[in-house]
Structures are given as C-alpha cells and as structure tokens.
Amino acid sequence: MSITYDAYQTFADKVVNKSRFVLDEESKKFRAFLQDSARKRKRPVGQDQQLVRARKGHAGIENSFFQPYPIEQMLAPPPDKASEGRINPKGIPCFYAADSIETAVSEMRPWIGELISVAFFRPFATLSAIDLTNDIESPLALKICMRKELPASPAEIETQLWSELNHAFSQPVSNTTEVAEYAPTQIISEWLKSWGYDGVVYKSSIHTDGKNYAFFNANLFTEGNEAGMSQIHRVGTIKIKSEPANTILSASNNRNNGK
C-alpha cells in the first residue's frame, strides 16, 4: 500500500483543524495502512506482567506513618470522573500504567519531597497490545529542520509513521493542552480497540528508559503485589533536560508552508 512519510502529520492536522468524525479518502487510506501494519507490532501482556500506577498524595497519617491511598482508590477513575487523555475522551475511563515505579512516579511530574502513592497491578488474562516502542526514529519535524535524509522506501516510511505515533502518544499532557490536540491519538486508539487490541505501549517522554501502557478496558486489572497493598514514596531527585523549542517550531512552520 503506497503511503507518504508525512501521512500521520497530515491526518492529525485534518482531525484537529478540519473534520474530526468524517474521514476523507486520504485519512481512510492511512487507517487501512495502520490496520495492516499493526499486526507486526502486536505483543502479549501476560498475567505475570506487573504494571505500576501512581497518584500524587496520600490517605493520611497513622501511627506516625504516612499511609498510601488504598488499592481501590488507585484504580482507573469511574466514567463520571474520567478526564480527557491522549488515549481516552472524557467520560470513557482508560487504565494508564507504567513498567516501573520510576516511570510511574516520573509521569506525575512531581516536586522534590512530594509524596506519591504507588500501586501494583496485573491483568486478569493475557492481553494484546500494540507496541510503539520498537520504531524509534527522530521526529519528522526535526529531520526536516536538520535536513536529514527523509524516509523513501516502504519499510522506512512504515517505521517513520509508527515512530511518529510513539512521539504523539508520549507527548506530555498539561492543564493547558487543548482538547482538540488529543483527537488524533484518541481516534487511533478507537481504531485499535475496534480491531480487537486491548491497549497500546509507548515510550515515556519523562523517564526516557521507561514505557507506559494504556488499556482501553479499565476493568481488566487486579492488585499485583503479594500484599495486595499500595505503597508510599517520597520524591528524592528530579533531572531536567531542555532543548531549543524554536528548532521544532521552525521545522513545523516550514512543513505547513510547503517548504
């Protein structure tokens, strides 16, 4: 199937700025490409896979010790409290988790000294997830800006497109993020769900060695640690790394202007 290396960027621009619920032929072609190539990125998440969820704060102090939130308060929120996310729209809960305590806590973007409740979970049964973490390429905007060689062969284009999805899913969410910006990944998540997959795995942009998991059915998990209890952690250090923002902005503008 012939498809261009900027197919995801084109699709994302359309669903954010033009038409969200009715796909044109180009977007339908992109969807068909994803459905076909997703099969190669399917991976099992078994009952032996321990996943970690974190939540800022604690349940109080007892016998001079901070108490973590109980396990039932560490589950995914109910529908009436499910807010917008990269994977789920408001009102549809999604089970977000991480591969380690470090990743889960980092995703909270805490301050030094902040207390974080942590809980461990395992799925009830083996689940199937689409793994985005193996297609690692530089973002397309950066390649264009740095005048790097752009993907040309079908295999290179496929790797670039799935890498673009990994960047999109990994993008940190903030209180100022516009709801419309969630549309591309939310729509793709709905496609994956309709194709029979249980979730998606993507790199953490905060803890660079870590992975995040998002499962479409929030009811597929139970406690995973032996004691069936959550833990309390205090943040010790935070590592900050910055990069020139105008480099990416310039590349994006050049692409939008047809340069």
JSON list of N, CA and C in Angstrom, two decimals, residues 223-258:
[
{"chain": "A", "resi": 223, "resn": "GLU", "atom": "N", "xyz": [-5.05, -6.22, 41.85]},
{"chain": "A", "resi": 223, "resn": "GLU", "atom": "CA", "xyz": [-3.79, -5.95, 42.53]},
{"chain": "A", "resi": 223, "resn": "GLU", "atom": "C", "xyz": [-2.75, -7.00, 42.15]},
{"chain": "A", "resi": 224, "resn": "GLY", "atom": "N", "xyz": [-1.49, -6.57, 42.03]},
{"chain": "A", "resi": 224, "resn": "GLY", "atom": "CA", "xyz": [-0.46, -7.48, 41.60]},
{"chain": "A", "resi": 224, "resn": "GLY", "atom": "C", "xyz": [0.62, -7.77, 42.62]},
{"chain": "A", "resi": 225, "resn": "ASN", "atom": "N", "xyz": [0.79, -6.95, 43.64]},
{"chain": "A", "resi": 225, "resn": "ASN", "atom": "CA", "xyz": [1.84, -7.23, 44.61]},
{"chain": "A", "resi": 225, "resn": "ASN", "atom": "C", "xyz": [1.33, -8.24, 45.63]},
{"chain": "A", "resi": 226, "resn": "GLU", "atom": "N", "xyz": [2.25, -8.92, 46.28]},
{"chain": "A", "resi": 226, "resn": "GLU", "atom": "CA", "xyz": [1.88, -10.03, 47.16]},
{"chain": "A", "resi": 226, "resn": "GLU", "atom": "C", "xyz": [0.96, -9.60, 48.28]},
{"chain": "A", "resi": 227, "resn": "ALA", "atom": "N", "xyz": [1.18, -8.44, 48.83]},
{"chain": "A", "resi": 227, "resn": "ALA", "atom": "CA", "xyz": [0.38, -7.99, 49.97]},
{"chain": "A", "resi": 227, "resn": "ALA", "atom": "C", "xyz": [-0.95, -7.40, 49.52]},
{"chain": "A", "resi": 228, "resn": "GLY", "atom": "N", "xyz": [-1.09, -7.12, 48.24]},
{"chain": "A", "resi": 228, "resn": "GLY", "atom": "CA", "xyz": [-2.32, -6.51, 47.76]},
{"chain": "A", "resi": 228, "resn": "GLY", "atom": "C", "xyz": [-2.52, -5.11, 48.28]},
{"chain": "A", "resi": 229, "resn": "MET", "atom": "N", "xyz": [-1.41, -4.41, 48.51]},
{"chain": "A", "resi": 229, "resn": "MET", "atom": "CA", "xyz": [-1.49, -3.07, 49.07]},
{"chain": "A", "resi": 229, "resn": "MET", "atom": "C", "xyz": [-0.67, -2.08, 48.25]},
{"chain": "A", "resi": 230, "resn": "SER", "atom": "N", "xyz": [-0.99, -0.83, 48.39]},
{"chain": "A", "resi": 230, "resn": "SER", "atom": "CA", "xyz": [-0.21, 0.21, 47.73]},
{"chain": "A", "resi": 230, "resn": "SER", "atom": "C", "xyz": [0.92, 0.65, 48.67]},
{"chain": "A", "resi": 231, "resn": "GLN", "atom": "N", "xyz": [1.83, 1.46, 48.13]},
{"chain": "A", "resi": 231, "resn": "GLN", "atom": "CA", "xyz": [2.99, 1.94, 48.88]},
{"chain": "A", "resi": 231, "resn": "GLN", "atom": "C", "xyz": [3.04, 3.46, 48.81]},
{"chain": "A", "resi": 232, "resn": "ILE", "atom": "N", "xyz": [3.85, 4.04, 49.70]},
{"chain": "A", "resi": 232, "resn": "ILE", "atom": "CA", "xyz": [4.06, 5.48, 49.67]},
{"chain": "A", "resi": 232, "resn": "ILE", "atom": "C", "xyz": [5.53, 5.75, 49.33]},
{"chain": "A", "resi": 233, "resn": "HIS", "atom": "N", "xyz": [5.78, 6.68, 48.41]},
{"chain": "A", "resi": 233, "resn": "HIS", "atom": "CA", "xyz": [7.14, 7.03, 48.01]},
{"chain": "A", "resi": 233, "resn": "HIS", "atom": "C", "xyz": [7.32, 8.54, 48.12]},
{"chain": "A", "resi": 234, "resn": "ARG", "atom": "N", "xyz": [8.54, 8.93, 48.49]},
{"chain": "A", "resi": 234, "resn": "ARG", "atom": "CA", "xyz": [8.88, 10.35, 48.53]},
{"chain": "A", "resi": 234, "resn": "ARG", "atom": "C", "xyz": [9.86, 10.64, 47.39]},
{"chain": "A", "resi": 235, "resn": "VAL", "atom": "N", "xyz": [9.61, 11.70, 46.64]},
{"chain": "A", "resi": 235, "resn": "VAL", "atom": "CA", "xyz": [10.46, 12.04, 45.52]},
{"chain": "A", "resi": 235, "resn": "VAL", "atom": "C", "xyz": [11.79, 12.59, 46.04]},
{"chain": "A", "resi": 236, "resn": "GLY", "atom": "N", "xyz": [12.89, 11.99, 45.58]},
{"chain": "A", "resi": 236, "resn": "GLY", "atom": "CA", "xyz": [14.20, 12.40, 46.07]},
{"chain": "A", "resi": 236, "resn": "GLY", "atom": "C", "xyz": [14.90, 13.38, 45.15]},
{"chain": "A", "resi": 237, "resn": "THR", "atom": "N", "xyz": [14.99, 13.06, 43.86]},
{"chain": "A", "resi": 237, "resn": "THR", "atom": "CA", "xyz": [15.68, 13.93, 42.90]},
{"chain": "A", "resi": 237, "resn": "THR", "atom": "C", "xyz": [14.85, 14.05, 41.63]},
{"chain": "A", "resi": 238, "resn": "ILE", "atom": "N", "xyz": [15.07, 15.12, 40.91]},
{"chain": "A", "resi": 238, "resn": "ILE", "atom": "CA", "xyz": [14.42, 15.36, 39.62]},
{"chain": "A", "resi": 238, "resn": "ILE", "atom": "C", "xyz": [15.49, 15.81, 38.64]},
{"chain": "A", "resi": 239, "resn": "LYS", "atom": "N", "xyz": [15.54, 15.18, 37.47]},
{"chain": "A", "resi": 239, "resn": "LYS", "atom": "CA", "xyz": [16.52, 15.53, 36.44]},
{"chain": "A", "resi": 239, "resn": "LYS", "atom": "C", "xyz": [15.81, 16.27, 35.32]},
{"chain": "A", "resi": 240, "resn": "ILE", "atom": "N", "xyz": [16.30, 17.44, 34.97]},
{"chain": "A", "resi": 240, "resn": "ILE", "atom": "CA", "xyz": [15.70, 18.26, 33.93]},
{"chain": "A", "resi": 240, "resn": "ILE", "atom": "C", "xyz": [16.64, 18.33, 32.72]},
{"chain": "A", "resi": 241, "resn": "LYS", "atom": "N", "xyz": [16.08, 18.16, 31.52]},
{"chain": "A", "resi": 241, "resn": "LYS", "atom": "CA", "xyz": [16.85, 18.33, 30.29]},
{"chain": "A", "resi": 241, "resn": "LYS", "atom": "C", "xyz": [16.03, 19.20, 29.34]},
{"chain": "A", "resi": 242, "resn": "SER", "atom": "N", "xyz": [16.66, 20.20, 28.74]},
{"chain": "A", "resi": 242, "resn": "SER", "atom": "CA", "xyz": [15.96, 21.10, 27.83]},
{"chain": "A", "resi": 242, "resn": "SER", "atom": "C", "xyz": [16.55, 21.02, 26.43]},
{"chain": "A", "resi": 243, "resn": "GLU", "atom": "N", "xyz": [15.77, 21.51, 25.45]},
{"chain": "A", "resi": 243, "resn": "GLU", "atom": "CA", "xyz": [16.25, 21.58, 24.08]},
{"chain": "A", "resi": 243, "resn": "GLU", "atom": "C", "xyz": [15.64, 22.82, 23.44]},
{"chain": "A", "resi": 244, "resn": "PRO", "atom": "N", "xyz": [16.27, 23.37, 22.40]},
{"chain": "A", "resi": 244, "resn": "PRO", "atom": "CA", "xyz": [15.75, 24.59, 21.76]},
{"chain": "A", "resi": 244, "resn": "PRO", "atom": "C", "xyz": [14.36, 24.35, 21.17]},
{"chain": "A", "resi": 245, "resn": "ALA", "atom": "N", "xyz": [13.37, 25.06, 21.66]},
{"chain": "A", "resi": 245, "resn": "ALA", "atom": "CA", "xyz": [11.99, 24.87, 21.19]},
{"chain": "A", "resi": 245, "resn": "ALA", "atom": "C", "xyz": [11.81, 25.42, 19.79]},
{"chain": "A", "resi": 246, "resn": "ASN", "atom": "N", "xyz": [12.51, 26.50, 19.45]},
{"chain": "A", "resi": 246, "resn": "ASN", "atom": "CA", "xyz": [12.31, 27.15, 18.16]},
{"chain": "A", "resi": 246, "resn": "ASN", "atom": "C", "xyz": [12.77, 26.29, 17.00]},
{"chain": "A", "resi": 247, "resn": "THR", "atom": "N", "xyz": [13.65, 25.31, 17.26]},
{"chain": "A", "resi": 247, "resn": "THR", "atom": "CA", "xyz": [14.09, 24.42, 16.20]},
{"chain": "A", "resi": 247, "resn": "THR", "atom": "C", "xyz": [12.92, 23.61, 15.68]},
{"chain": "A", "resi": 248, "resn": "ILE", "atom": "N", "xyz": [12.15, 23.02, 16.60]},
{"chain": "A", "resi": 248, "resn": "ILE", "atom": "CA", "xyz": [11.00, 22.22, 16.21]},
{"chain": "A", "resi": 248, "resn": "ILE", "atom": "C", "xyz": [9.91, 23.11, 15.62]},
{"chain": "A", "resi": 249, "resn": "LEU", "atom": "N", "xyz": [9.71, 24.29, 16.23]},
{"chain": "A", "resi": 249, "resn": "LEU", "atom": "CA", "xyz": [8.68, 25.19, 15.73]},
{"chain": "A", "resi": 249, "resn": "LEU", "atom": "C", "xyz": [8.97, 25.63, 14.31]},
{"chain": "A", "resi": 250, "resn": "SER", "atom": "N", "xyz": [10.23, 25.92, 14.04]},
{"chain": "A", "resi": 250, "resn": "SER", "atom": "CA", "xyz": [10.62, 26.35, 12.70]},
{"chain": "A", "resi": 250, "resn": "SER", "atom": "C", "xyz": [10.39, 25.25, 11.69]},
{"chain": "A", "resi": 251, "resn": "ALA", "atom": "N", "xyz": [10.72, 24.02, 12.05]},
{"chain": "A", "resi": 251, "resn": "ALA", "atom": "CA", "xyz": [10.52, 22.90, 11.14]},
{"chain": "A", "resi": 251, "resn": "ALA", "atom": "C", "xyz": [9.06, 22.68, 10.86]},
{"chain": "A", "resi": 252, "resn": "SER", "atom": "N", "xyz": [8.25, 22.80, 11.89]},
{"chain": "A", "resi": 252, "resn": "SER", "atom": "CA", "xyz": [6.80, 22.62, 11.73]},
{"chain": "A", "resi": 252, "resn": "SER", "atom": "C", "xyz": [6.22, 23.69, 10.82]},
{"chain": "A", "resi": 253, "resn": "ASN", "atom": "N", "xyz": [6.65, 24.94, 11.01]},
{"chain": "A", "resi": 253, "resn": "ASN", "atom": "CA", "xyz": [6.17, 26.02, 10.17]},
{"chain": "A", "resi": 253, "resn": "ASN", "atom": "C", "xyz": [6.58, 25.83, 8.71]},
{"chain": "A", "resi": 254, "resn": "ASN", "atom": "N", "xyz": [7.81, 25.37, 8.50]},
{"chain": "A", "resi": 254, "resn": "ASN", "atom": "CA", "xyz": [8.28, 25.14, 7.14]},
{"chain": "A", "resi": 254, "resn": "ASN", "atom": "C", "xyz": [7.44, 24.06, 6.46]},
{"chain": "A", "resi": 255, "resn": "ARG", "atom": "N", "xyz": [7.09, 23.01, 7.21]},
{"chain": "A", "resi": 255, "resn": "ARG", "atom": "CA", "xyz": [6.28, 21.94, 6.64]},
{"chain": "A", "resi": 255, "resn": "ARG", "atom": "C", "xyz": [4.89, 22.47, 6.29]},
{"chain": "A", "resi": 256, "resn": "ASN", "atom": "N", "xyz": [4.30, 23.24, 7.18]},
{"chain": "A", "resi": 256, "resn": "ASN", "atom": "CA", "xyz": [2.96, 23.75, 6.93]},
{"chain": "A", "resi": 256, "resn": "ASN", "atom": "C", "xyz": [2.92, 24.75, 5.78]},
{"chain": "A", "resi": 257, "resn": "ASN", "atom": "N", "xyz": [4.07, 25.42, 5.54]},
{"chain": "A", "resi": 257, "resn": "ASN", "atom": "CA", "xyz": [4.13, 26.40, 4.46]},
{"chain": "A", "resi": 257, "resn": "ASN", "atom": "C", "xyz": [4.58, 25.77, 3.14]},
{"chain": "A", "resi": 258, "resn": "GLY", "atom": "N", "xyz": [4.75, 24.45, 3.17]},
{"chain": "A", "resi": 258, "resn": "GLY", "atom": "CA", "xyz": [5.13, 23.75, 1.95]},
{"chain": "A", "resi": 258, "resn": "GLY", "atom": "C", "xyz": [6.58, 23.86, 1.58]}
]
